[in-house]
Amino acid sequence: MGMFLVLALALAFVFAYGVEGSASDHRYSKGDHVPLYANKVGPFHNPSETYRYFDLPFCPPDKVTEKREDLGEVLNGDRMVDARYKLHFQDDKNSELLCRKKLTKDDLEKFREAVKKDYYFQMYYDDLPIWGFIGKTDRETNADPFLLYKHLHFEILYNNDRVIEITVRTDPNFTVDITEDKEIEVDFTYSVKWVETQTPFERRMDKYSKSSSLPQHLEIHWFSIINSCVTVLLLTGFLATILMRVLKNDFIKYSHDEESTDDQEETGWKYIHGDVFRYPPHKSLFCAVLGSGTQLFTLAIFIFMLALVGVSTHTTGELYTQPLWLYMPLHLALQVTLQPPSIVSLKDQTGCGIC
């Protein structure tokens, strides 16, 4: 009973946390500052290799301020800092100067290496992720120059006083050739376009669930699930029937056998009775698998249940935070419920516990 109470409290906490994170009031008035955080850069073909955004010589703000990240964002490897772009709510801008920067030879070498490896950048605007490329290589010419994008165009959709969607585009007409090793002065610019939409705030994350670069939202095929469950039950029943027939024949044989136990040759299931209470070869590993393995398996089941009922993750890092908060009460409940009876029973039979 205690285990079910703990699990109910855990689920209630996770649901409350998910609802709070997904329905937070991100409301703004015209001209309000909406936070834009530059997160990281890395090669497109190796997503696990990431670096800080300002490891490349972009236009840093006068004072680089790091965002206070939650546990899930830290586990996700985010490195968010304030960006220099000013994307105020419903404030259109056209060719706004971000900064005028003189690129040295070292800066050009860093940008060339990034463009060669197809580096992308990631930012977050009102908890919405955006991606874009740093530059491109002009493979149509023999010189194969490296071109750096110097202009970004932000298009933001809003519904009343909330941000619904944001996209960023790079203009191929605004590039600078960084092939040669000579210092150049570059004007980095950006533009902002606000467009009204009727999409509700609760559905603003649907775009990312349908994106090809993110996990697809899978439709639940209940018929297939029920069919699989029935198949498993039938196979389990067939196996149980076979085992019961074998055990029944052995019981009848041993009950009518008048031979002494010393002369009796053990066969069938009784042949392995000596191994039932024998110590396993790796007791510590067995204990870890029995304990943590059960907890992780139960955690996976509850995560699938949360996914089935549609608990969304509208804030960054929430997908990593919820399993951690769910694991702790599960760990306590399974430790209290499962381990003491197992230890007592094995101790009575073998003289000591497994842990």
Tab-separated table of C-alpha atoms in Angstrom:
chain	number	residue	atom	x	y	z
A	1	MET	CA	0.000	0.000	0.000
A	2	GLY	CA	2.861	2.344	0.837
A	3	MET	CA	4.461	1.713	-2.538
A	4	PHE	CA	1.313	2.677	-4.410
A	5	LEU	CA	0.995	5.826	-2.289
A	6	VAL	CA	4.555	6.857	-3.106
A	7	LEU	CA	4.034	6.156	-6.805
A	8	ALA	CA	0.814	8.183	-6.807
A	9	LEU	CA	2.595	11.112	-5.192
A	10	ALA	CA	5.412	10.814	-7.716
A	11	LEU	CA	3.041	10.840	-10.660
A	12	ALA	CA	1.121	13.775	-9.215
A	13	PHE	CA	4.358	15.712	-8.828
A	14	VAL	CA	5.491	14.932	-12.369
A	15	PHE	CA	2.121	15.903	-13.824
A	16	ALA	CA	2.108	19.127	-11.832
A	17	TYR	CA	5.649	19.881	-12.901
A	18	GLY	CA	4.872	19.169	-16.538
A	19	VAL	CA	1.753	21.313	-16.534
A	20	GLU	CA	3.548	24.145	-14.775
A	21	GLY	CA	6.449	24.023	-17.229
A	22	SER	CA	4.250	23.789	-20.321
A	23	ALA	CA	1.672	26.420	-19.364
A	24	SER	CA	3.996	29.068	-17.947
A	25	ASP	CA	2.787	32.599	-18.677
A	26	HIS	CA	5.132	33.885	-21.349
A	27	ARG	CA	3.095	37.009	-21.954
A	28	TYR	CA	4.546	40.218	-23.364
A	29	SER	CA	3.404	43.686	-24.306
A	30	LYS	CA	4.530	45.536	-27.411
A	31	GLY	CA	8.145	46.561	-27.076
A	32	ASP	CA	8.925	44.192	-24.177
A	33	HIS	CA	12.279	42.473	-24.115
A	34	VAL	CA	12.034	38.778	-24.969
A	35	PRO	CA	15.130	36.806	-23.933
A	36	LEU	CA	17.287	35.367	-26.715
A	37	TYR	CA	20.049	33.007	-25.618
A	38	ALA	CA	22.920	31.800	-27.773
A	39	ASN	CA	23.517	28.177	-26.863
A	40	LYS	CA	26.156	26.251	-28.801
A	41	VAL	CA	27.805	25.505	-32.150
A	42	GLY	CA	29.034	22.262	-33.669
A	43	PRO	CA	29.398	20.188	-36.850
A	44	PHE	CA	26.102	19.208	-38.424
A	45	HIS	CA	27.196	15.610	-39.082
A	46	ASN	CA	28.358	15.039	-35.483
A	47	PRO	CA	25.683	16.377	-33.112
A	48	SER	CA	27.516	15.082	-30.035
A	49	GLU	CA	30.419	17.484	-30.701
A	50	THR	CA	29.380	20.910	-29.445
A	51	TYR	CA	31.155	24.060	-28.294
A	52	ARG	CA	30.193	27.328	-26.726
A	53	TYR	CA	28.641	29.826	-29.102
A	54	PHE	CA	31.265	32.486	-28.498
A	55	ASP	CA	34.149	30.062	-29.010
A	56	LEU	CA	33.806	31.369	-32.562
A	57	PRO	CA	34.577	35.074	-33.006
A	58	PHE	CA	30.999	36.329	-33.294
A	59	CYS	CA	29.812	39.645	-31.865
A	60	PRO	CA	29.726	39.134	-28.081
A	61	PRO	CA	27.787	41.524	-25.835
A	62	ASP	CA	29.635	44.015	-23.702
A	63	LYS	CA	29.132	41.708	-20.721
A	64	VAL	CA	28.551	38.010	-21.337
A	65	THR	CA	25.832	36.859	-18.922
A	66	GLU	CA	25.152	33.155	-18.550
A	67	LYS	CA	21.604	31.942	-18.109
A	68	ARG	CA	20.791	30.241	-14.840
A	69	GLU	CA	20.113	26.735	-16.083
A	70	ASP	CA	18.004	24.065	-14.445
A	71	LEU	CA	19.036	20.464	-13.929
A	72	GLY	CA	17.653	19.224	-17.246
A	73	GLU	CA	19.483	21.903	-19.230
A	74	VAL	CA	22.750	21.019	-17.525
A	75	LEU	CA	22.270	17.335	-18.359
A	76	ASN	CA	21.494	18.296	-21.949
A	77	GLY	CA	24.843	20.073	-22.215
A	78	ASP	CA	23.362	23.536	-22.815
A	79	ARG	CA	25.631	26.580	-22.428
A	80	MET	CA	23.218	29.484	-22.785
A	81	VAL	CA	24.404	33.092	-22.694
A	82	ASP	CA	22.714	36.360	-23.576
A	83	ALA	CA	22.971	37.195	-27.260
A	84	ARG	CA	23.436	40.659	-28.655
A	85	TYR	CA	20.359	40.496	-30.881
A	86	LYS	CA	17.457	42.681	-29.696
A	87	LEU	CA	14.212	40.996	-30.680
A	88	HIS	CA	11.640	43.045	-28.807
A	89	PHE	CA	8.025	41.933	-28.920
A	90	GLN	CA	6.255	43.100	-32.139
A	91	ASP	CA	9.192	45.326	-33.077
A	92	ASP	CA	10.113	44.925	-36.762
A	93	LYS	CA	13.660	45.722	-37.815
A	94	ASN	CA	15.309	45.932	-41.210
A	95	SER	CA	19.082	45.543	-41.646
A	96	GLU	CA	19.855	46.435	-38.054
A	97	LEU	CA	23.584	46.650	-37.365
A	98	LEU	CA	24.647	44.059	-34.799
A	99	CYS	CA	28.323	45.014	-34.698
A	100	ARG	CA	31.228	46.009	-36.907
A	101	LYS	CA	34.029	43.548	-36.278
A	102	LYS	CA	37.558	43.349	-37.632
A	103	LEU	CA	38.397	39.707	-38.288
A	104	THR	CA	42.021	38.813	-37.710
A	105	LYS	CA	43.850	35.920	-39.338
A	106	ASP	CA	43.099	33.707	-36.330
A	107	ASP	CA	39.419	34.631	-36.516
A	108	LEU	CA	39.309	33.817	-40.219
A	109	GLU	CA	40.974	30.455	-39.598
A	110	LYS	CA	38.346	29.567	-36.979
A	111	PHE	CA	35.501	30.547	-39.276
A	112	ARG	CA	36.993	28.660	-42.237
A	113	GLU	CA	37.314	25.504	-40.153
A	114	ALA	CA	33.723	25.892	-38.982
A	115	VAL	CA	32.380	26.439	-42.501
A	116	LYS	CA	34.409	23.489	-43.808
A	117	LYS	CA	32.814	21.183	-41.230
A	118	ASP	CA	29.279	22.565	-41.799
A	119	TYR	CA	28.961	24.104	-38.373
A	120	TYR	CA	25.492	25.078	-37.197
A	121	PHE	CA	24.462	27.318	-34.320
A	122	GLN	CA	21.613	26.898	-31.842
A	123	MET	CA	19.743	29.608	-29.979
A	124	TYR	CA	16.686	29.745	-27.732
A	125	TYR	CA	14.059	32.460	-27.983
A	126	ASP	CA	11.358	32.316	-25.318
A	127	ASP	CA	12.252	28.628	-24.795
A	128	LEU	CA	11.873	27.929	-28.545
A	129	PRO	CA	14.967	26.440	-30.221
A	130	ILE	CA	16.259	27.792	-33.539
A	131	TRP	CA	19.077	26.540	-35.749
A	132	GLY	CA	21.070	27.994	-38.614
A	133	PHE	CA	24.315	27.510	-40.503
A	134	ILE	CA	27.373	29.712	-40.109
A	135	GLY	CA	28.461	29.736	-43.729
A	136	LYS	CA	28.883	27.729	-46.903
A	137	THR	CA	31.493	26.708	-49.466
A	138	ASP	CA	30.980	27.779	-53.064
A	139	ARG	CA	31.682	24.475	-54.820
A	140	GLU	CA	30.621	25.784	-58.236
A	141	THR	CA	33.887	27.689	-58.663
A	142	ASN	CA	37.374	26.311	-59.022
A	143	ALA	CA	38.687	28.415	-56.157
A	144	ASP	CA	36.172	26.828	-53.742
A	145	PRO	CA	35.985	29.917	-51.487
A	146	PHE	CA	34.646	29.930	-47.954
A	147	LEU	CA	31.659	32.229	-47.519
A	148	LEU	CA	30.539	33.498	-44.104
A	149	TYR	CA	26.947	34.596	-43.516
A	150	LYS	CA	26.847	38.094	-42.092
A	151	HIS	CA	23.072	38.658	-42.024
A	152	LEU	CA	20.320	36.765	-40.171
A	153	HIS	CA	16.608	37.221	-40.768
A	154	PHE	CA	14.272	36.315	-37.886
A	155	GLU	CA	10.607	35.680	-38.618
A	156	ILE	CA	8.479	35.426	-35.479
A	157	LEU	CA	4.844	34.377	-35.238
A	158	TYR	CA	2.758	35.644	-32.324
A	159	ASN	CA	-0.773	35.181	-31.032
A	160	ASN	CA	-2.025	38.143	-29.004
A	161	ASP	CA	0.635	38.547	-26.301
A	162	ARG	CA	2.557	35.277	-26.721
A	163	VAL	CA	5.329	34.047	-28.968
A	164	ILE	CA	4.240	31.010	-30.997
A	165	GLU	CA	7.006	30.268	-33.494
A	166	ILE	CA	10.367	31.578	-34.632
A	167	THR	CA	12.523	30.770	-37.651
A	168	VAL	CA	15.891	32.125	-38.729
A	169	ARG	CA	17.159	32.331	-42.303
A	170	THR	CA	20.528	33.208	-43.763
A	171	ASP	CA	20.580	35.346	-46.886
A	172	PRO	CA	23.049	34.058	-49.546
A	173	ASN	CA	23.264	37.611	-50.895
A	174	PHE	CA	24.827	38.775	-47.632
A	175	THR	CA	28.063	36.819	-47.446
A	176	VAL	CA	31.726	37.654	-47.096
A	177	ASP	CA	34.623	35.740	-48.630
A	178	ILE	CA	36.978	34.507	-45.911
A	179	THR	CA	39.188	32.338	-48.111
A	180	GLU	CA	42.276	34.550	-47.995
A	181	ASP	CA	44.386	35.168	-44.908
A	182	LYS	CA	44.023	38.906	-44.712
A	183	GLU	CA	42.256	41.008	-42.129
A	184	ILE	CA	38.824	42.235	-43.157
A	185	GLU	CA	36.145	44.353	-41.543
A	186	VAL	CA	32.661	42.827	-41.502
A	187	ASP	CA	29.314	44.419	-40.666
A	188	PHE	CA	27.104	41.783	-39.024
A	189	THR	CA	23.433	42.703	-39.430
A	190	TYR	CA	20.011	41.214	-38.761
A	191	SER	CA	16.353	41.862	-39.489
A	192	VAL	CA	13.154	40.947	-37.637
A	193	LYS	CA	9.667	40.379	-39.033
A	194	TRP	CA	6.638	39.797	-36.777
A	195	VAL	CA	3.613	37.969	-38.211
A	196	GLU	CA	0.330	37.323	-36.421
A	197	THR	CA	-1.025	33.770	-36.301
A	198	GLN	CA	-4.051	31.970	-34.885
A	199	THR	CA	-2.096	29.000	-33.546
A	200	PRO	CA	-2.740	28.630	-29.780
A	201	PHE	CA	0.114	28.754	-27.309
A	202	GLU	CA	-0.510	25.142	-26.205
A	203	ARG	CA	0.314	23.860	-29.710
A	204	ARG	CA	3.439	25.851	-30.401
A	205	MET	CA	5.681	22.807	-29.849
A	206	ASP	CA	3.909	20.723	-32.511
A	207	LYS	CA	6.282	22.089	-35.134
A	208	TYR	CA	9.285	20.508	-33.421
A	209	SER	CA	7.624	17.133	-32.881
A	210	LYS	CA	6.972	16.937	-36.650
A	211	SER	CA	10.425	18.187	-37.662
A	212	SER	CA	12.698	15.710	-39.420
A	213	SER	CA	15.623	16.629	-37.152
A	214	LEU	CA	13.676	15.738	-34.016
A	215	PRO	CA	11.884	12.547	-32.926
A	216	GLN	CA	8.641	12.029	-34.799
A	217	HIS	CA	5.337	11.980	-32.939
A	218	LEU	CA	4.117	8.422	-33.356
A	219	GLU	CA	0.449	7.562	-33.547
A	220	ILE	CA	-0.628	4.953	-31.005
A	221	HIS	CA	-1.764	1.766	-32.768
A	222	TRP	CA	-3.989	0.263	-30.107
A	223	PHE	CA	-4.947	-2.754	-32.249
A	224	SER	CA	-1.300	-3.768	-32.633
A	225	ILE	CA	-0.675	-3.304	-28.915
A	226	ILE	CA	-3.688	-5.442	-27.972
A	227	ASN	CA	-2.702	-8.047	-30.578
A	228	SER	CA	0.797	-8.275	-29.127
A	229	CYS	CA	-0.537	-8.574	-25.571
A	230	VAL	CA	-2.914	-11.396	-26.567
A	231	THR	CA	-0.072	-13.205	-28.353
A	232	VAL	CA	2.138	-12.967	-25.257
A	233	LEU	CA	-0.666	-14.243	-23.021
A	234	LEU	CA	-1.326	-17.222	-25.319
A	235	LEU	CA	2.352	-18.156	-25.464
A	236	THR	CA	2.601	-17.846	-21.680
A	237	GLY	CA	-0.436	-20.101	-21.297
A	238	PHE	CA	1.014	-22.728	-23.642
A	239	LEU	CA	4.314	-22.699	-21.752
A	240	ALA	CA	2.557	-22.950	-18.388
A	241	THR	CA	0.479	-25.886	-19.633
A	242	ILE	CA	3.592	-27.772	-20.777
A	243	LEU	CA	5.389	-27.115	-17.499
A	244	MET	CA	2.397	-28.230	-15.429
A	245	ARG	CA	2.161	-31.504	-17.360
A	246	VAL	CA	5.851	-32.204	-16.833
A	247	LEU	CA	5.660	-31.373	-13.117
A	248	LYS	CA	2.496	-33.418	-12.687
A	249	ASN	CA	4.137	-36.527	-14.136
A	250	ASP	CA	7.189	-36.027	-11.910
A	251	PHE	CA	5.048	-35.598	-8.796
A	252	ILE	CA	3.166	-38.830	-9.542
A	253	LYS	CA	6.421	-40.676	-10.169
A	254	TYR	CA	8.081	-39.537	-6.944
A	255	SER	CA	4.976	-40.162	-4.825
A	256	HIS	CA	4.739	-43.813	-5.922
A	257	ASP	CA	8.466	-44.517	-5.946
A	258	GLU	CA	9.384	-46.837	-3.027
A	259	GLU	CA	13.117	-46.645	-3.595
A	260	SER	CA	15.232	-45.024	-0.944
A	261	THR	CA	16.480	-41.480	-1.510
A	262	ASP	CA	20.091	-42.713	-1.521
A	263	ASP	CA	19.553	-45.127	-4.366
A	264	GLN	CA	17.142	-42.909	-6.238
A	265	GLU	CA	18.503	-41.245	-9.352
A	266	GLU	CA	17.249	-37.681	-9.582
A	267	THR	CA	15.712	-36.720	-12.905
A	268	GLY	CA	13.622	-33.935	-14.339
A	269	TRP	CA	13.058	-30.731	-12.436
A	270	LYS	CA	14.268	-32.254	-9.170
A	271	TYR	CA	17.736	-32.678	-10.661
A	272	ILE	CA	18.412	-28.943	-10.230
A	273	HIS	CA	17.134	-28.622	-6.656
A	274	GLY	CA	20.718	-28.364	-5.415
A	275	ASP	CA	21.269	-25.204	-7.453
A	276	VAL	CA	18.231	-23.328	-6.178
A	277	PHE	CA	19.796	-22.050	-2.962
A	278	ARG	CA	23.396	-21.993	-4.129
A	279	TYR	CA	25.272	-18.696	-4.060
A	280	PRO	CA	25.481	-16.999	-7.475
A	281	PRO	CA	29.037	-16.556	-8.772
A	282	HIS	CA	28.800	-12.733	-8.690
A	283	LYS	CA	26.616	-11.754	-5.742
A	284	SER	CA	27.253	-8.007	-5.965
A	285	LEU	CA	26.386	-7.864	-9.652
A	286	PHE	CA	23.270	-9.943	-9.068
A	287	CYS	CA	22.190	-7.568	-6.295
A	288	ALA	CA	22.767	-4.509	-8.493
A	289	VAL	CA	20.782	-5.973	-11.394
A	290	LEU	CA	17.956	-7.087	-9.112
A	291	GLY	CA	17.740	-3.695	-7.429
A	292	SER	CA	18.656	-0.974	-9.914
A	293	GLY	CA	17.506	-3.015	-12.893
A	294	THR	CA	14.002	-3.287	-11.464
A	295	GLN	CA	13.934	0.418	-10.707
A	296	LEU	CA	15.088	1.413	-14.185
A	297	PHE	CA	12.595	-0.964	-15.793
A	298	THR	CA	9.758	0.502	-13.713
A	299	LEU	CA	10.968	4.016	-14.531
A	300	ALA	CA	10.891	3.236	-18.263
A	301	ILE	CA	7.301	1.988	-17.954
A	302	PHE	CA	6.175	5.188	-16.227
A	303	ILE	CA	7.979	7.354	-18.793
A	304	PHE	CA	6.100	5.514	-21.571
A	305	MET	CA	2.860	6.103	-19.664
A	306	LEU	CA	3.589	9.833	-19.447
A	307	ALA	CA	4.315	9.899	-23.185
A	308	LEU	CA	1.055	8.076	-23.964
A	309	VAL	CA	-1.091	10.523	-21.999
A	310	GLY	CA	0.598	13.440	-23.771
A	311	VAL	CA	2.715	15.153	-21.122
A	312	SER	CA	4.618	17.687	-23.208
A	313	THR	CA	7.936	19.400	-22.609
A	314	HIS	CA	7.556	23.077	-23.460
A	315	THR	CA	10.578	24.221	-21.478
A	316	THR	CA	14.186	23.355	-22.162
A	317	GLY	CA	15.574	20.476	-20.127
A	318	GLU	CA	12.193	19.311	-18.818
A	319	LEU	CA	12.514	15.979	-20.630
A	320	TYR	CA	15.624	15.196	-18.571
A	321	THR	CA	14.318	16.584	-15.263
A	322	GLN	CA	11.091	14.581	-15.087
A	323	PRO	CA	12.757	11.108	-15.098
A	324	LEU	CA	15.101	12.181	-12.297
A	325	TRP	CA	12.260	13.397	-10.087
A	326	LEU	CA	10.305	10.236	-10.890
A	327	TYR	CA	13.271	7.935	-10.199
A	328	MET	CA	13.763	9.085	-6.594
A	329	PRO	CA	10.336	8.033	-5.188
A	330	LEU	CA	10.471	4.856	-7.272
A	331	HIS	CA	13.868	4.075	-5.788
A	332	LEU	CA	12.554	4.555	-2.249
A	333	ALA	CA	9.336	2.607	-2.861
A	334	LEU	CA	11.073	-0.392	-4.444
A	335	GLN	CA	13.783	-0.454	-1.775
A	336	VAL	CA	11.196	-0.539	1.003
A	337	THR	CA	8.766	-2.896	-0.753
A	338	LEU	CA	10.937	-5.444	-2.571
A	339	GLN	CA	14.260	-5.848	-0.813
A	340	PRO	CA	13.379	-6.662	2.830
A	341	PRO	CA	11.147	-9.694	2.010
A	342	SER	CA	13.745	-11.023	-0.444
A	343	ILE	CA	16.567	-10.666	2.082
A	344	VAL	CA	14.576	-12.263	4.916
A	345	SER	CA	13.445	-15.232	2.853
A	346	LEU	CA	16.921	-15.952	1.495
A	347	LYS	CA	18.471	-15.509	4.912
A	348	ASP	CA	16.101	-18.051	6.418
A	349	GLN	CA	16.962	-20.555	3.693
A	350	THR	CA	20.680	-20.039	3.245
A	351	GLY	CA	21.786	-18.443	6.492
A	352	CYS	CA	22.658	-15.065	5.036
A	353	GLY	CA	21.280	-12.438	2.666
A	354	ILE	CA	22.386	-11.587	-0.832
A	355	CYS	CA	23.184	-7.955	-0.021
